[in-house]
Tab-separated table of C-alpha atoms in Angstrom:
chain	number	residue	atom	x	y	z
A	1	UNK	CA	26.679	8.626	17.532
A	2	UNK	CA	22.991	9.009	17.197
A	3	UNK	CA	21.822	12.416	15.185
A	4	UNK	CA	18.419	13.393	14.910
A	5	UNK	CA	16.717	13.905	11.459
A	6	UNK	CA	14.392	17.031	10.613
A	7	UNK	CA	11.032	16.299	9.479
A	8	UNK	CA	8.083	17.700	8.761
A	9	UNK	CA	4.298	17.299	9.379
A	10	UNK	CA	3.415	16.623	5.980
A	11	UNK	CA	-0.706	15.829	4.654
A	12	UNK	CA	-1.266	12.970	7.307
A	13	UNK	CA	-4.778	14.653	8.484
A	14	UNK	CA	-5.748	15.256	5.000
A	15	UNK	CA	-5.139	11.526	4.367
A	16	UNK	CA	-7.072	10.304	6.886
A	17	UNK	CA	-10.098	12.309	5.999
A	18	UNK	CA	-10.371	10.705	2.538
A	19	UNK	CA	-10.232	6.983	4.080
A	20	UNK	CA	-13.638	6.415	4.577
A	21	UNK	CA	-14.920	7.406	1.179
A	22	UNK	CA	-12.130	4.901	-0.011
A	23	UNK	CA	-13.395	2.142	2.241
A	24	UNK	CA	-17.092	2.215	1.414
A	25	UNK	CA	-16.451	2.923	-2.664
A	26	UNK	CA	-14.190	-0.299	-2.294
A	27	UNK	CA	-16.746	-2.486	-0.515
A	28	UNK	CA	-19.528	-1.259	-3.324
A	29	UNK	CA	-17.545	-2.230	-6.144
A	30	UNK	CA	-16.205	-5.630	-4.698
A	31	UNK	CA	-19.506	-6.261	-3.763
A	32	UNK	CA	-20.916	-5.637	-6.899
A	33	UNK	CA	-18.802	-7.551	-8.854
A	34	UNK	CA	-18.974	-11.009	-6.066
A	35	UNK	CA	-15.548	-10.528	-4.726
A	36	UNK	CA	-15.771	-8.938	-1.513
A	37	UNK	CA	-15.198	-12.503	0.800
A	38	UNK	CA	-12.173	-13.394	-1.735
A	39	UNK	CA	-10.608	-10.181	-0.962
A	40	UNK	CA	-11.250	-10.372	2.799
A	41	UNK	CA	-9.270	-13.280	2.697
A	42	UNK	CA	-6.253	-11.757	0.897
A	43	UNK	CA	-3.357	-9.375	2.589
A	44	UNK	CA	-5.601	-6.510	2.479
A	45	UNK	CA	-8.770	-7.857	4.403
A	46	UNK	CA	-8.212	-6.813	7.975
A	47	UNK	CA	-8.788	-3.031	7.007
A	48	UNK	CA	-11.820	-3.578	5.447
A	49	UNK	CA	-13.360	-4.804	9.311
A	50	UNK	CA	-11.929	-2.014	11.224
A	51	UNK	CA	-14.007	1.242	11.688
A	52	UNK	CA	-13.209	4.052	9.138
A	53	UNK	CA	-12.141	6.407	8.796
A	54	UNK	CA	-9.001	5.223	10.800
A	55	UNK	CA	-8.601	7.932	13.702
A	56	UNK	CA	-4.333	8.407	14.028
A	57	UNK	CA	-3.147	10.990	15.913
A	58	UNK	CA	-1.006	13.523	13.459
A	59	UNK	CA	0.606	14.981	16.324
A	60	UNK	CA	1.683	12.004	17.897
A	61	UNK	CA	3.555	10.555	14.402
A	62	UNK	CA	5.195	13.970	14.278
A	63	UNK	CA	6.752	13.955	17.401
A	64	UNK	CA	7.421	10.889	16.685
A	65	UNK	CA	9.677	11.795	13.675
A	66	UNK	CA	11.293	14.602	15.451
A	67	UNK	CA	13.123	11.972	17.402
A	68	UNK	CA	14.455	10.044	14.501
A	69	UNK	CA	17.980	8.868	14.502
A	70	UNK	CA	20.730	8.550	12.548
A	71	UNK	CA	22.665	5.705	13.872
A	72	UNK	CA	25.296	4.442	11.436
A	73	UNK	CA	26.885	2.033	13.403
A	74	UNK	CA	23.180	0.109	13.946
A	75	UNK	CA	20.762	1.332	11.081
A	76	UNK	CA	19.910	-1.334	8.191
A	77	UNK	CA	18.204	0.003	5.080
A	78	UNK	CA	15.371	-1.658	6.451
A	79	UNK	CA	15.159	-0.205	9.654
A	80	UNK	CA	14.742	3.005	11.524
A	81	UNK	CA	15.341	4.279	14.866
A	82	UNK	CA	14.355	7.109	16.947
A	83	UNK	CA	14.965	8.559	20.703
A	84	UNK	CA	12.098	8.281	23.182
A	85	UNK	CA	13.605	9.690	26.896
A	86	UNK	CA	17.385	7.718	26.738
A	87	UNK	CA	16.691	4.314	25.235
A	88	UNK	CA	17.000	4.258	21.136
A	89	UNK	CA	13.676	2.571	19.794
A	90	UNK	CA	13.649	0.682	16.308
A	91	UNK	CA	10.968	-0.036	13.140
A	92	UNK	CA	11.970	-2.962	11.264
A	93	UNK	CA	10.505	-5.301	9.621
A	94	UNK	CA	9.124	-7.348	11.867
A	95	UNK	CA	7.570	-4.300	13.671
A	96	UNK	CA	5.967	-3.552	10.150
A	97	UNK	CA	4.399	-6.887	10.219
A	98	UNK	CA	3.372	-6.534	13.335
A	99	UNK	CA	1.659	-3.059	13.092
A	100	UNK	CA	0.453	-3.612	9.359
A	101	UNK	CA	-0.508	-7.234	9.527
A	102	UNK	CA	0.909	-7.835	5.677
A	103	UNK	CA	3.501	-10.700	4.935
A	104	UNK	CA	7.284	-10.481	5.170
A	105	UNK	CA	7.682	-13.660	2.787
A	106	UNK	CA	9.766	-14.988	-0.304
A	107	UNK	CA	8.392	-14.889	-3.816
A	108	UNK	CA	7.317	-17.761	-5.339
A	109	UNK	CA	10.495	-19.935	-6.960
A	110	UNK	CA	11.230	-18.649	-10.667
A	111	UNK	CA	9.164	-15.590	-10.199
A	112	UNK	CA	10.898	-12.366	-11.920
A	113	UNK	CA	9.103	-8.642	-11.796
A	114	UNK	CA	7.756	-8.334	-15.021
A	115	UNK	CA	8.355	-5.606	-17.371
A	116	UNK	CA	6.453	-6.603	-20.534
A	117	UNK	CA	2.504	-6.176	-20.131
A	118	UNK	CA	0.870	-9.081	-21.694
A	119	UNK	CA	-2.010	-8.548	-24.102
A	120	UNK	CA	-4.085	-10.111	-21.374
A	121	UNK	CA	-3.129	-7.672	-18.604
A	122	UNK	CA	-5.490	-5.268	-17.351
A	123	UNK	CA	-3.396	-2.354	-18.496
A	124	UNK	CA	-3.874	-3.709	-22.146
A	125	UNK	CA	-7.827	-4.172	-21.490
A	126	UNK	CA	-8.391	-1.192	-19.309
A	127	UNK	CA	-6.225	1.861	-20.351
A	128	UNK	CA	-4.480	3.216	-22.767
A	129	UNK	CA	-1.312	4.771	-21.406
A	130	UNK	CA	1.139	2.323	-20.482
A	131	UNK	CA	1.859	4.258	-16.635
A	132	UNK	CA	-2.326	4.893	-15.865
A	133	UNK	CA	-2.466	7.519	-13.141
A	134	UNK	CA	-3.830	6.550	-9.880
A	135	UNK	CA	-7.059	8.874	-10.570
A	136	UNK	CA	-7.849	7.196	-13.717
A	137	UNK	CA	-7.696	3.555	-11.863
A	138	UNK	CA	-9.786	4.443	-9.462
A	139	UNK	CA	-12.793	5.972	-12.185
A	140	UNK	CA	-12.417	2.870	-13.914
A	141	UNK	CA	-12.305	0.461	-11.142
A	142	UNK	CA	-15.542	2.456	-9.575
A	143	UNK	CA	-17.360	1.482	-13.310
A	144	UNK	CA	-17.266	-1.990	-12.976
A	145	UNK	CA	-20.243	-3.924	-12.046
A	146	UNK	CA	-20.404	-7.186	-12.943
A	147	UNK	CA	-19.629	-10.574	-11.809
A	148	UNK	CA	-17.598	-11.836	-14.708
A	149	UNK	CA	-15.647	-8.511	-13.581
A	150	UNK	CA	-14.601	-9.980	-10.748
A	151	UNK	CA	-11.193	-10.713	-10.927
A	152	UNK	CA	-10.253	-7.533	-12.468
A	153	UNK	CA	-11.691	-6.126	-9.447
A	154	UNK	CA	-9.835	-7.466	-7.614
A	155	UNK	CA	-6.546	-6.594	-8.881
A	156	UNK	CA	-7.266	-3.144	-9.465
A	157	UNK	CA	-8.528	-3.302	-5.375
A	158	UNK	CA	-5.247	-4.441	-4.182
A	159	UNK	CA	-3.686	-1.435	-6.825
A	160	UNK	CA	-6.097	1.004	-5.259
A	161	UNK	CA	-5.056	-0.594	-1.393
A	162	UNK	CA	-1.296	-0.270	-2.467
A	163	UNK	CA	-2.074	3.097	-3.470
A	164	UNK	CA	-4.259	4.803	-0.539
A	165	UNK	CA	-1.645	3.190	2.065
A	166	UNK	CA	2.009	2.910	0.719
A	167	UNK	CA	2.614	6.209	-0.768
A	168	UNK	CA	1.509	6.625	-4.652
A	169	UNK	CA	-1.887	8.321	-3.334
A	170	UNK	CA	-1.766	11.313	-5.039
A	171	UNK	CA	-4.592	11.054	-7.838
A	172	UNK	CA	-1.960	12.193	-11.236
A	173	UNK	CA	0.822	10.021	-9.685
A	174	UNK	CA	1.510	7.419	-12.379
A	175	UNK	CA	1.239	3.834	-11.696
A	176	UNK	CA	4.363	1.793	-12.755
A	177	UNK	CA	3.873	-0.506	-15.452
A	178	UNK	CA	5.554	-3.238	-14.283
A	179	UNK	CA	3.483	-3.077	-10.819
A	180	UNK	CA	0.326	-3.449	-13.108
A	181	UNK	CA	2.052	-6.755	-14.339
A	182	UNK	CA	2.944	-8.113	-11.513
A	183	UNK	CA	-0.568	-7.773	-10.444
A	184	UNK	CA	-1.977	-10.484	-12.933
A	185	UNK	CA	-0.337	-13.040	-10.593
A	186	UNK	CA	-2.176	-13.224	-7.444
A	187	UNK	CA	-0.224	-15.179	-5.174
A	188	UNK	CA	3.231	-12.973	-6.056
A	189	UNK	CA	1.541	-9.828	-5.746
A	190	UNK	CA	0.251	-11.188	-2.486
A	191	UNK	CA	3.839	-11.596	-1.203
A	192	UNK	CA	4.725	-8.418	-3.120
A	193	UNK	CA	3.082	-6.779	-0.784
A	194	UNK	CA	4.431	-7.558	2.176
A	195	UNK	CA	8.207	-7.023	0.456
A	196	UNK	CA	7.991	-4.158	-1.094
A	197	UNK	CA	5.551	-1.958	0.119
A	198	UNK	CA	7.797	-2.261	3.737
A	199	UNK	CA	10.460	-0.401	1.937
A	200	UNK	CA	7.986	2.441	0.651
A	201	UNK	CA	6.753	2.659	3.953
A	202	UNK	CA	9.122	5.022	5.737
A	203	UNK	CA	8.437	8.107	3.585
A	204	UNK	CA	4.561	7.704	4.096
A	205	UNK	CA	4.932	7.521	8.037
């Protein structure tokens, strides 16, 4: 038997009103530091072409949510369903890929999630606590301006994307560690993406 699942409104509007702030700081810094095409091409690029800040319609995600199920004999972890009029409606992960354009893929072969932060790491270069909060990234990303830069940049652009869209936005929220590593290896963290930012994605929308 279906049951539906209380929700609330939450900060959606305030979100949205800080996304085109993000966008252009983003495209200055990339820019700056000669990385702006590279990053266009990554997971990430398609929201740097569309017009911010992007307009969504709070009210219409709400009610939305107030029709959320709870349907034990069809719900996956990965999935959720909701009631629109009598037919049951579900967001998996292939509507995820769909709506957010990211990859659903498999890491690379031998690839573990790495808990030690290599001396090389931007956490070792950049900051000094080992969990950085998402406030500090962002002041120290905005600082860098050169082209030798460029690949840190970059990383701390898809940390900042990660951030601003998959539910660690909140500036003293403290960025884990072993995300930072994982970072340092491109193509992973590319795929990363698509994996695991799916599974923070219902508590954001």
């Amino acid at each position: 038997m279906a049951v539906s699942r209380p929700q609330k409104l939450g900060t959606c509007e305030n979100k949205l009103a800080q996304q085109k702030k993000f966008s252009q700081d983003l495209k200055l810094v990339l820019t700056r530091c000669g990385v702006l095409d590279r990053f266009k091409e990554g997971p990430f690029g398609q929201y740097l072409e569309m017009i911010q800040p992007i307009r969504v319609h709070g009210m219409l995600i709400y009610n939305l949510l107030k029709r959320q199920l709870i349907c034990p004999e069809e719900e996956k972890d990965d999935e959720m369903w909701f009631g629109l009029g009598e037919k049951k409606a579900r967001f998996g992960r292939e509507e995820f890929c769909l709506c957010s354009g990211l990859n659903m893929g498999t890491l690379p072969e031998g690839f573990q999630e790495k808990e030690e932060v290599s001396e090389e790491s931007i956490l070792t270069r950049y900051f000094v606590d080992e969990n950085p909060s998402i406030e500090l990234l962002e002041a120290t990303f905005n600082r860098l301006t050169e082209p030798s830069e460029g690949d840190d940049a970059l990383k701390m652009g898809y940390l900042l994307m990660v951030s601003q869209f998959f539910g660690m936005d909140e500036a003293r929220t403290a960025i884990p560690s072993w995300v930072l590593s994982l970072v340092e290896d491109i193509d992973a963290f590319e795929v990363f993406l698509g994996a695991h930012t799916y599974s923070m994605s219902p508590c954001v929308v």
